[in-house]
Coordinates of C-alpha atoms and ligand atoms in Angstrom, one line a residue:
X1 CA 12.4 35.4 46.0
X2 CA 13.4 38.1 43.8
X3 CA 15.9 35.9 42.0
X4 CA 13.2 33.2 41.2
X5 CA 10.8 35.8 39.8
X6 CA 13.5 37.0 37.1
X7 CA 14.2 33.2 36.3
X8 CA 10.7 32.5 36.3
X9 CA 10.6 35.2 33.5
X10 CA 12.9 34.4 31.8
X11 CA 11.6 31.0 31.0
X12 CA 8.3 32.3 30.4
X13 CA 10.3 34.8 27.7
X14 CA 12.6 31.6 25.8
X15 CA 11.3 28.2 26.7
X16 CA 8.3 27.8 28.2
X17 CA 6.2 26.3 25.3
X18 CA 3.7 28.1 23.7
X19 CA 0.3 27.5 24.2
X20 CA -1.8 26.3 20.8
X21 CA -5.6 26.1 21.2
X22 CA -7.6 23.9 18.7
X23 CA -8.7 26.4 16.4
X24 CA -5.8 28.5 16.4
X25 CA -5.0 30.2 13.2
X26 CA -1.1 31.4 12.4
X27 CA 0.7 31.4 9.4
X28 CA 3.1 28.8 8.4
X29 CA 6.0 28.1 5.7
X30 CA 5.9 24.9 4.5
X31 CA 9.4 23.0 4.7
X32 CA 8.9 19.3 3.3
X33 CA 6.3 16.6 3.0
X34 CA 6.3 14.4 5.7
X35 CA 5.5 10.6 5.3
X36 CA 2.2 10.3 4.5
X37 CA 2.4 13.3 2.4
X38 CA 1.4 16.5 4.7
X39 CA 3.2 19.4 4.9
X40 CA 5.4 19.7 7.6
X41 CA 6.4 23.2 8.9
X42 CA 7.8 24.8 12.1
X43 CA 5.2 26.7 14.7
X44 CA 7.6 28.0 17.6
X45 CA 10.0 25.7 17.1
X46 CA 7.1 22.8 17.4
X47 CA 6.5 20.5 14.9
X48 CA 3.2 21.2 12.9
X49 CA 1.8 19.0 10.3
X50 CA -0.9 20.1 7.6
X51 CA -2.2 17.8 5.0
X52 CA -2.4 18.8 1.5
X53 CA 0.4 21.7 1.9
X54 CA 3.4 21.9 -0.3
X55 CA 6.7 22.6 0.5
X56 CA 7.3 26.4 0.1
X57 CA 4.3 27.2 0.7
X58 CA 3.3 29.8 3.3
X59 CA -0.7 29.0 4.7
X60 CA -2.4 30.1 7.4
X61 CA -3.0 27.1 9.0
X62 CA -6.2 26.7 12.0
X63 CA -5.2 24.1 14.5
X64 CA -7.2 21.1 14.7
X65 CA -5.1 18.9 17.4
X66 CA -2.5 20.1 19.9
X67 CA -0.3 17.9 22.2
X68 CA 3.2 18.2 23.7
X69 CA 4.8 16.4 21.1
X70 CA 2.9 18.6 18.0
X71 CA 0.6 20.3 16.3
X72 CA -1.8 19.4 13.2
X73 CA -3.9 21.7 11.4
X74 CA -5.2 22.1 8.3
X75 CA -5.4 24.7 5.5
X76 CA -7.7 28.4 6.5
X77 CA -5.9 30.0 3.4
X78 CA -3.0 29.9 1.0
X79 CA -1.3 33.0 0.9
X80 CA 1.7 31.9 -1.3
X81 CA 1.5 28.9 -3.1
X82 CA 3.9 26.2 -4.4
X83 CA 4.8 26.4 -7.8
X84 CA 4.1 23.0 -8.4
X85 CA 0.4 23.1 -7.1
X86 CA -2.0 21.8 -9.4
X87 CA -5.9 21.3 -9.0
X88 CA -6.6 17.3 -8.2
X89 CA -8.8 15.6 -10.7
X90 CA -11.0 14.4 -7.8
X91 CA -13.0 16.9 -5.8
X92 CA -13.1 14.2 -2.6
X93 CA -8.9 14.3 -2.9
X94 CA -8.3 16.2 0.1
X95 CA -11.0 14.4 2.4
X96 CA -10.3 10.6 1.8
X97 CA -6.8 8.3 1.9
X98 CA -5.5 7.2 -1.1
X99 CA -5.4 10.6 -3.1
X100 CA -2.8 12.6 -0.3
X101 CA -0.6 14.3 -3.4
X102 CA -2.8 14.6 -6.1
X103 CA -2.4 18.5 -5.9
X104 CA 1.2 18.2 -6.3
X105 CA 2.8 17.8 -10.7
X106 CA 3.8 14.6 -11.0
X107 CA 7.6 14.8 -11.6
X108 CA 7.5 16.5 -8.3
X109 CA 5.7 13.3 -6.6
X110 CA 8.3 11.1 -8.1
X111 CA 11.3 13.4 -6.8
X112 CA 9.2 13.3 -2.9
X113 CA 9.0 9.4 -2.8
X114 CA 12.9 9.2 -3.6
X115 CA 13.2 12.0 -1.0
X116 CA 11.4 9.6 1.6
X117 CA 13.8 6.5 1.0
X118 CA 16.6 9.1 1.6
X119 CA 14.5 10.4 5.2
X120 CA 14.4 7.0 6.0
X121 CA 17.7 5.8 5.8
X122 CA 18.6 9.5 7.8
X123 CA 16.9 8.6 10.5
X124 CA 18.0 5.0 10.8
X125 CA 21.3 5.4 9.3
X126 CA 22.0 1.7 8.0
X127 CA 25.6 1.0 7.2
X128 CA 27.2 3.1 5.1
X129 CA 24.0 4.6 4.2
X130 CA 25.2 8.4 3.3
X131 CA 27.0 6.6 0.3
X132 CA 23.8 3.9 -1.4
X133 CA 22.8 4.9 -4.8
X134 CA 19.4 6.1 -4.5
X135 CA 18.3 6.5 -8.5
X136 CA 15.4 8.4 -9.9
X137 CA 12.1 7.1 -9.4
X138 CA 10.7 5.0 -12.4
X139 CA 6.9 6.6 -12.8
X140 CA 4.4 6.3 -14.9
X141 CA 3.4 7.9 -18.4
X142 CA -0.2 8.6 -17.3
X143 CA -0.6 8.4 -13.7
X144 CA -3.9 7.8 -13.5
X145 CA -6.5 5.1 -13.7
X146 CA -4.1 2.7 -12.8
X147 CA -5.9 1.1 -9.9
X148 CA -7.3 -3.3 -10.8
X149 CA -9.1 -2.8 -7.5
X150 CA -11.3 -0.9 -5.7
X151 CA -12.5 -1.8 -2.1
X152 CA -15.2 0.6 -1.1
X153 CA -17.1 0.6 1.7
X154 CA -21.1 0.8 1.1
X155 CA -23.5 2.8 3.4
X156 CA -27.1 4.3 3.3
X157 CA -26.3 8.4 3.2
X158 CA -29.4 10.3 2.9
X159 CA -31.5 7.1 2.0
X160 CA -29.4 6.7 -1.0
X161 CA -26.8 3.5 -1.1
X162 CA -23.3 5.2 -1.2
X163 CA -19.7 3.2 -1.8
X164 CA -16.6 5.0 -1.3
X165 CA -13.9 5.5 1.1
X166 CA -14.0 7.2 4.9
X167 CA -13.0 10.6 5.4
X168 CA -9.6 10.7 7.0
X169 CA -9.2 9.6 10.4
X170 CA -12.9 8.9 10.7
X171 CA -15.8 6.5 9.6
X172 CA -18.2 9.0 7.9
X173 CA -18.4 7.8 4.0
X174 CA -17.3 9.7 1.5
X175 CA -19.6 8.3 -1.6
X176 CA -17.3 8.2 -4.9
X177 CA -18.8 8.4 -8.2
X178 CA -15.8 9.1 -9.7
X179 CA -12.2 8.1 -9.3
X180 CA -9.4 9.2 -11.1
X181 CA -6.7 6.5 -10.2
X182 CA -9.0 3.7 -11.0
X183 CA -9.3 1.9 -14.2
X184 CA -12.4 2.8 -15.4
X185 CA -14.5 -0.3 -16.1
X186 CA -14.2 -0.9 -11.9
X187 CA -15.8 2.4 -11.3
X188 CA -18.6 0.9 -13.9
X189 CA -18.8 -2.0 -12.7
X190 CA -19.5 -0.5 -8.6
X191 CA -21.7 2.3 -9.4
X192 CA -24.0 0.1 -11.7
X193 CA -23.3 -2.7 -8.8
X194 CA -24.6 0.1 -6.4
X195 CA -27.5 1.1 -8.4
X196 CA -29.0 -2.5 -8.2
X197 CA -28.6 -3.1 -4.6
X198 CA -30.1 -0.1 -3.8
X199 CA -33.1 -0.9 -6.6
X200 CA -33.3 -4.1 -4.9
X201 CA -33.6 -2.7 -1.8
X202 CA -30.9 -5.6 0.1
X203 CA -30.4 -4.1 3.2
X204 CA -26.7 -1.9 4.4
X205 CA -24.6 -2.5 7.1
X206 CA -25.1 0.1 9.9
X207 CA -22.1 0.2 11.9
X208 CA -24.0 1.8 14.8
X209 CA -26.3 -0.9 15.6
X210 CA -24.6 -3.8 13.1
X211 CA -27.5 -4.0 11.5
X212 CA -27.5 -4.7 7.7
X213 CA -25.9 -6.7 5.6
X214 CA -23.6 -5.7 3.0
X215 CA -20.4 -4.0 4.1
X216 CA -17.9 -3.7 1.4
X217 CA -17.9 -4.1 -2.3
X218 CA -14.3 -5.3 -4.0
X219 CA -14.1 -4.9 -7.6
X220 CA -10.9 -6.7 -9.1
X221 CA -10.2 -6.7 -13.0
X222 CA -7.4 -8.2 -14.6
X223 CA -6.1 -6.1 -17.2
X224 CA -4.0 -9.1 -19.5
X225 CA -8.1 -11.1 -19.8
X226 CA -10.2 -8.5 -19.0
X227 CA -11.9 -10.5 -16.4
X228 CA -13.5 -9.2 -13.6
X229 CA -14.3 -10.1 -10.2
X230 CA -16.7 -8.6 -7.7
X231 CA -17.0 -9.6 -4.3
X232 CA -19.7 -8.4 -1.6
X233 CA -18.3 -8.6 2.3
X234 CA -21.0 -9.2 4.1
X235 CA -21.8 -8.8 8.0
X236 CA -24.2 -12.4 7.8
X237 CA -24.0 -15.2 5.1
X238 CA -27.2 -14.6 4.3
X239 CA -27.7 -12.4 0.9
X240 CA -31.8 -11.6 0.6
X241 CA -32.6 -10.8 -3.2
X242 CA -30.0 -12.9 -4.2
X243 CA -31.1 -14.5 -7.4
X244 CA -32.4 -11.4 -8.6
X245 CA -29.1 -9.5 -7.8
X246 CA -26.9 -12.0 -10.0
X247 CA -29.5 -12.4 -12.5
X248 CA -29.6 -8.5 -12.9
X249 CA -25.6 -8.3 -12.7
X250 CA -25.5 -11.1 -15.2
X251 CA -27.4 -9.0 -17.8
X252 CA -26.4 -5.7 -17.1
X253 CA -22.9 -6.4 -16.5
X254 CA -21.3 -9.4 -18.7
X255 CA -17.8 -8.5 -18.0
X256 CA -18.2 -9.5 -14.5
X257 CA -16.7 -12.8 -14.6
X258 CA -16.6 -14.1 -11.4
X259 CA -19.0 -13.5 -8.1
X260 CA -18.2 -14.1 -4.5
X261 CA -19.0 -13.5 -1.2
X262 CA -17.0 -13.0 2.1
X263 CA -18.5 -13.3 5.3
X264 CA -16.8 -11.0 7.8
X265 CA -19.5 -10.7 11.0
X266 CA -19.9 -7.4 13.0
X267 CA -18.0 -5.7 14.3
X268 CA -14.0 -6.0 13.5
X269 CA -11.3 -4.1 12.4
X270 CA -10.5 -6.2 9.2
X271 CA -12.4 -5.7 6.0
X272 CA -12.5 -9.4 4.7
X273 CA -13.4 -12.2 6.8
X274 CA -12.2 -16.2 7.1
X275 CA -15.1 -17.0 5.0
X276 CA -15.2 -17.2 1.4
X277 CA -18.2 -18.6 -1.0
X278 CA -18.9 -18.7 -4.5
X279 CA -22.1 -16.9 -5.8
X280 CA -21.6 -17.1 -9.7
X281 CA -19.3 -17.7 -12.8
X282 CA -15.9 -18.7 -12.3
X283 CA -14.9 -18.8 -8.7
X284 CA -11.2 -17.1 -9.7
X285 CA -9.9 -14.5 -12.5
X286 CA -7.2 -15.1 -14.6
X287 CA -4.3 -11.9 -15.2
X288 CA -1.6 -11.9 -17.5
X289 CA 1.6 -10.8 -16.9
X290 CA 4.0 -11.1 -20.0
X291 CA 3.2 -14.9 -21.4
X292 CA 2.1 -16.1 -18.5
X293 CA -1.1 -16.8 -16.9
X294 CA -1.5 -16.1 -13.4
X295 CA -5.1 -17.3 -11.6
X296 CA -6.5 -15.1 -8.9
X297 CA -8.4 -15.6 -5.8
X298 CA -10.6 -13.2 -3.9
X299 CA -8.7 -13.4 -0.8
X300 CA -4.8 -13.5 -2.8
X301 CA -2.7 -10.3 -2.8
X302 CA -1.5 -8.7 -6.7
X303 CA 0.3 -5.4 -6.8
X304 CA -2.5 -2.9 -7.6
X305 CA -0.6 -1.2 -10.8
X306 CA -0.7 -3.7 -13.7
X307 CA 1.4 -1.2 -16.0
X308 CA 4.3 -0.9 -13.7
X309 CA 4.3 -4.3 -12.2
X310 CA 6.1 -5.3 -15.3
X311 CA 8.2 -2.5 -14.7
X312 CA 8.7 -3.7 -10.8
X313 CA 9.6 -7.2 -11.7
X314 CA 12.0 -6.2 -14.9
X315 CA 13.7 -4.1 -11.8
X316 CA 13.9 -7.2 -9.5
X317 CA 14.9 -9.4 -12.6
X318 CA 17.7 -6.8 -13.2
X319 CA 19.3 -6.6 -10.0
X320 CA 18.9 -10.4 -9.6
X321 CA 20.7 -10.9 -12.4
X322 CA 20.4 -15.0 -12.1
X323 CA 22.5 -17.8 -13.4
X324 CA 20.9 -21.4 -14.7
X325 CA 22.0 -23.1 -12.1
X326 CA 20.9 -20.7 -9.3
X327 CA 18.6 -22.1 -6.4
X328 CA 15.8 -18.9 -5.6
X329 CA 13.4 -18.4 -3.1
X330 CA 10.5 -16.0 -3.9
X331 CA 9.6 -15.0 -0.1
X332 CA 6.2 -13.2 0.4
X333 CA 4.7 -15.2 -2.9
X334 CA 1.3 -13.7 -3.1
X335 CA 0.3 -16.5 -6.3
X336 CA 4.2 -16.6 -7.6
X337 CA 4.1 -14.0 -10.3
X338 CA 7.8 -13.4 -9.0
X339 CA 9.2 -16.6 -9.3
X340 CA 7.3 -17.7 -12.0
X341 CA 8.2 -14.7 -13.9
X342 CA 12.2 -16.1 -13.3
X343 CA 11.7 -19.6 -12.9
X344 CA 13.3 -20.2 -16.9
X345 CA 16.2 -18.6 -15.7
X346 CA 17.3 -20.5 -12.8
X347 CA 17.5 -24.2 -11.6
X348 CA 14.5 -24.4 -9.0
X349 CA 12.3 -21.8 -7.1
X350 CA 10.9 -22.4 -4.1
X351 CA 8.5 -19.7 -2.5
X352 CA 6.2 -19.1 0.7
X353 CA 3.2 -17.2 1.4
X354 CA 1.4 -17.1 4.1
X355 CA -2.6 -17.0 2.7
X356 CA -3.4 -20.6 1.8
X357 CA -5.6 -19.3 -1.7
X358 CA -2.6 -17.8 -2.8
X359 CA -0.2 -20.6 -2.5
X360 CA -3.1 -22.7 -3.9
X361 CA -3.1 -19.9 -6.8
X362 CA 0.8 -20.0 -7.0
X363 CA 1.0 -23.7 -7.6
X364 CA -1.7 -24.0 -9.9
X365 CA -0.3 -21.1 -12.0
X366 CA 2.9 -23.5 -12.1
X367 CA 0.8 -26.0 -13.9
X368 CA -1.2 -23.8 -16.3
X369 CA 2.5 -22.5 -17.6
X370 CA 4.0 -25.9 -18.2
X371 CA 6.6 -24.9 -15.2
X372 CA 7.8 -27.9 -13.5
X373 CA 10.9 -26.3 -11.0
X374 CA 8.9 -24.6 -8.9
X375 CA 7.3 -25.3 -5.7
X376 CA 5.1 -23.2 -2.9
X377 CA 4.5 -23.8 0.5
X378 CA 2.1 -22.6 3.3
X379 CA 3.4 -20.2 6.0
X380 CA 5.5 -17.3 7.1
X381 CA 9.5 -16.5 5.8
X382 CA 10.2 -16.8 9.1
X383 CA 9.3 -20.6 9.8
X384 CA 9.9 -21.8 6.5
X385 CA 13.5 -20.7 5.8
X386 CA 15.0 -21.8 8.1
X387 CA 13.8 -25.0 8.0
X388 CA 14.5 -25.0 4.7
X389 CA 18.0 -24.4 5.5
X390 CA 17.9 -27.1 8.0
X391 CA 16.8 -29.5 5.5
X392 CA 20.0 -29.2 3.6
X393 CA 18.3 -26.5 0.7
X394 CA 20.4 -24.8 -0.8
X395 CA 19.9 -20.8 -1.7
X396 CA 21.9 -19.0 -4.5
X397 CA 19.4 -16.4 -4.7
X398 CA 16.6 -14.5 -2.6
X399 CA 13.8 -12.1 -3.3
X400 CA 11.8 -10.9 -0.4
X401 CA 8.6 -8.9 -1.1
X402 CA 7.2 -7.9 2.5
X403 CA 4.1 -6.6 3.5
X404 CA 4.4 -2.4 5.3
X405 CA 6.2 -4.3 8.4
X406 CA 9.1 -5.6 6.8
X407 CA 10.8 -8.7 7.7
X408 CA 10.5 -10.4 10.8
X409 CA 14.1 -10.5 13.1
X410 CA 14.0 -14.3 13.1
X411 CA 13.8 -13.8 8.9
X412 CA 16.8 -11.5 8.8
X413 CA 19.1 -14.1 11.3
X414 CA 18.5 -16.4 8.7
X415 CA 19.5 -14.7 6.1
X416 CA 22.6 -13.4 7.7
X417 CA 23.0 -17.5 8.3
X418 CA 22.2 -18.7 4.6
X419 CA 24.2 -15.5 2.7
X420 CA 22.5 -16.2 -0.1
X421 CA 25.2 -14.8 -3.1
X422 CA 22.2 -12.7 -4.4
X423 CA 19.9 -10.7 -2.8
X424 CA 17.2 -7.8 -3.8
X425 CA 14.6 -6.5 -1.0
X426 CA 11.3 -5.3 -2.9
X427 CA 9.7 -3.1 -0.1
X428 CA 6.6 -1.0 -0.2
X429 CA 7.7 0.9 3.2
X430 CA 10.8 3.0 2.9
X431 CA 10.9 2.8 7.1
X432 CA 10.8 -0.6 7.7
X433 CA 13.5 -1.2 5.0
X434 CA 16.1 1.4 7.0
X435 CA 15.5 -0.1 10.0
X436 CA 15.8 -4.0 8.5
X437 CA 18.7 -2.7 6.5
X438 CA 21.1 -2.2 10.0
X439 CA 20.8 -5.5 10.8
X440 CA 21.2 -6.7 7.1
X441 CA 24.1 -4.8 6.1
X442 CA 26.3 -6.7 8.6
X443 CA 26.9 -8.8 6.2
X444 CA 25.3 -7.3 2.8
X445 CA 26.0 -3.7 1.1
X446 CA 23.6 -2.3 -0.8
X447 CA 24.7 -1.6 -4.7
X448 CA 21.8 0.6 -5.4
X449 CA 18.1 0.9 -4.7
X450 CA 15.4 1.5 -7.2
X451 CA 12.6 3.9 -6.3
X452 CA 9.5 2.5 -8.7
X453 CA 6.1 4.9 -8.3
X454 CA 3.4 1.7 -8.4
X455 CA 0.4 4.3 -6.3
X456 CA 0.8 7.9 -8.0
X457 CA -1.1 10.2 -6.5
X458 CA -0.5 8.2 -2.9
X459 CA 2.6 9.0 -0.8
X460 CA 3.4 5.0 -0.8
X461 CA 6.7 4.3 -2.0
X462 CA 8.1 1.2 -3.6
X463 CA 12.0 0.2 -4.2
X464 CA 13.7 -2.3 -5.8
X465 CA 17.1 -3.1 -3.3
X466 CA 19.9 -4.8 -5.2
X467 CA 22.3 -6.3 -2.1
X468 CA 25.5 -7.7 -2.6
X469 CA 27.4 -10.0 -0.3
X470 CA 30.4 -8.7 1.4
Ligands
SAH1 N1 5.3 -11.0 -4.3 C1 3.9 -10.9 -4.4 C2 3.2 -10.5 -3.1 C3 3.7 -9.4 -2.3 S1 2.6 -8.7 -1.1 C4 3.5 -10.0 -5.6 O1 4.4 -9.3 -6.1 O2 2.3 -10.0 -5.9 C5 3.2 -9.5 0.4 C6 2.6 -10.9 0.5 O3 3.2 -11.5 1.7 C7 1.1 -11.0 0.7 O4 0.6 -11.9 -0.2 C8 0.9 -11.5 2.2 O5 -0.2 -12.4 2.3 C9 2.2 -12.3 2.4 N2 2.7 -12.4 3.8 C10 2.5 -11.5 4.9 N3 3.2 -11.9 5.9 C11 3.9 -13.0 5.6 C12 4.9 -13.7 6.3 N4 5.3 -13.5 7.5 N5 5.5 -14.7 5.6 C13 5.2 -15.0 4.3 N6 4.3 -14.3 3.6 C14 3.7 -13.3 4.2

């Protein structure tokens, strides 16, 4: 009995694990930035994240969720603060997504996102991983209002219409009037957009009862033309006011180009529905990206940072590095800027994409540039290359630009089948590409990888892999 009492206090003296109430308040030194950009530090050995710290910094932090496997809190004071704190240009910054390091200097944001690709690979430890050459991360010379889109979600707040973006890890609006990361005309273009619905009076989506009717407002512009789409997502195809609303936005707003609508019904956890119609002007916008044309369609995917997607694809040309004679497959085509971008420097290109616009998009924009060795099919990497392979195609060359999952396993076996001689992986999630990188370097080492920042201000990281057969 006695015995048990001093082991019983004992534990309670080393091990037993501290008990953390919500609301909690301790101080805590900052030791990195996590993955989506919070501050990680250290409470009694327990792992305690805090958005919008900074490494170095020492907060007193007030709990705000506490489980067994860790803590999150968020800032009651600064008591020492990182050198390389800055103010953000938006007041909202620290209460929405999309804005999780805009307190932190630039340089130091680049330096974070090639510090991710190197957390990444330590955790999954790929092949010879402690050796890849990780270079410096390519950013931008104004990292702001950089943004061709903005997808905001529209609510009544206070009997006012409001468009904006939800408060993290919640659905209460957060109404933007400003936006620093967006190019300006689409901030025009919503708030006067905003303005007439609410003039109108066209009733809002209420989540509670699903009531309303619009839901989302997407404002795309292509930088090369200057075009611009706007799109309403609406909860029921029906659109009351309409003639007035696109008259009004016809005279009020002439650079808006092209009007749709999407039709997504009630209640669902996707922002754009199967449903797409064409309310006025032209029913696509058209980009540019170096002397080509590219058309765009409501529902296609383009990178979101005009200025360095040149930059992205120069780094994918680069690590290509292409012969005339070499077969490529663009893999995860969106409309082809990829492969159209390199289809003068190698025999043939065929692509895949999985959104039927976009492939649509892709083979028109073959057309519209006189480019006649390039083709694009309908459906996912995974079906189509192989069969491709089966069909007797040959592939020299392979770029594959995945969505935040990263390939699927069936994808990668095929690759490890084909060996293409040339290989770069453009990834936009630092984790999937670790873990897809074990199975890959079986047969491919990587030569270097090429951090480029396409979201300052975002902890999203992009990188340009250059893989070489072995
Ligand atoms: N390379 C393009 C698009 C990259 S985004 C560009 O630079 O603009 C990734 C694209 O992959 C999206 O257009 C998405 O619709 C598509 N996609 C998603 N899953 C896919 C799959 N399993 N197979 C093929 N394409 C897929």
């Amino acid at each position: 009995m006695f015995k048990k009492q001093t082991n019983f206090n004992q534990h309670t003296s080393n091990n037993q694990p501290v008990e953390v109430n919500i609301g909690d308040r301790f101080p805590l030194t900052i030791k990195r930035l996590g993955i989506n950009g919070e501050g990680i530090g250290y409470y009694k050995r327990k792992i305690c994240f805090v958005p919008n710290a900074l490494p170095e910094e020492v907060v007193v932090v007030e709990v705000t969720e506490s489980n067994a496997h860790f803590l999150r809190g968020k800032i009651h004071s600064i008591r020492q603060a990182s050198e390389y704190r800055i103010k953000p240009r938006d007041s909202y910054a620290n209460n929405v997504g999309g804005f999780e390091l805009e307190h932190l200097e630039y340089s130091q944001q680049l330096k974070f996102k090639r510090d991710l690709i190197q957390q990444s690979l330590e955790k999954f430890q790929p092949r010879g991983f402690k050796h890849y050459q990780i270079k410096q991360t390519i950013g931008m010379d104004n990292p702001f209002e950089y943004r061709n889109k903005a997808q905001f979600q529209v609510r009544l707040l206070d009997g006012h219409v409001a468009a904006g973006l939800f408060k993290t890890g919640s659905h209460d609006l957060v109404d933007l009037p400003t936006c620093a990361v967006q190019i300006p005309v689409t901030m025009k273009v919503m708030r006067q957009v905003v303005k007439i619905i609410e003039a109108l009076a066209i009733p809002i989506y209420n989540e509670e009862d699903h009531s309303g009717i619009i839901k989302t407002l997407v404002v795309r512009v292509a930088q090369g033309t200057g075009e611009i789409q706007l799109t309403f997502i609406t909860n029921s195809p029906k659109l009351p006011h309409k003639r007035e609303l696109l008259e009004q936005i016809s005279t009020q707003l002439p650079e808006v180009t092209s009007i749709m609508q999407n039709i997504n019904k009630g209640e669902s956890p996707l922002v754009w529905g199967e449903q797409t119609v064409h309310l006025a002007g032209e029913e696509a916008i058209t980009e540019t990206i170096g002397d080509l044309k590219f058309r765009l369609s409501a529902r296609a995917f383009l990178q979101l940072n005009p200025t360095q997607t040149k930059v992205l694809y120069a780094e994918t040309a680069k690590a290509l590095d292409l012969n005339p004679t070499d077969n490529l497959v663009d893999a995860y085509a969106g409309i082809g800027t990829i492969g159209l971008t390199l289809a003068d420097q190698v025999d043939q290109v065929r692509g895949m994409e999985v959104i039927k616009d976009a492939v649509d998009d892709a083979n028109f924009n073959a057309k519209q540039n006189n480019i006649d060795n390039v083709s694009y099919e309908v459906g996912t990497a995974e079906e189509l290359l192989p069969k491709w392979l089966d069909d007797g195609f040959f592939i020299d060359a392979l770029v594959v630009d995945p969505p935040r999952a990263g390939l699927d396993q069936q994808l990668i076996e095929s690759i490890l089948n084909a060996r293409p001689e040339k290989f770069v992986y453009v990834s936009c999630n630092p984790s999937t590409l670790a873990r897809d990188l074990v199975t890959l370097t079986r047969d491919y080492k990587v030569e270097y990888m090429q951090p480029v920042d396409m979201m300052p201000q975002t902890p999203k990281c992009e990188v340009v892999v250059k893989l070489v057969r072995i």
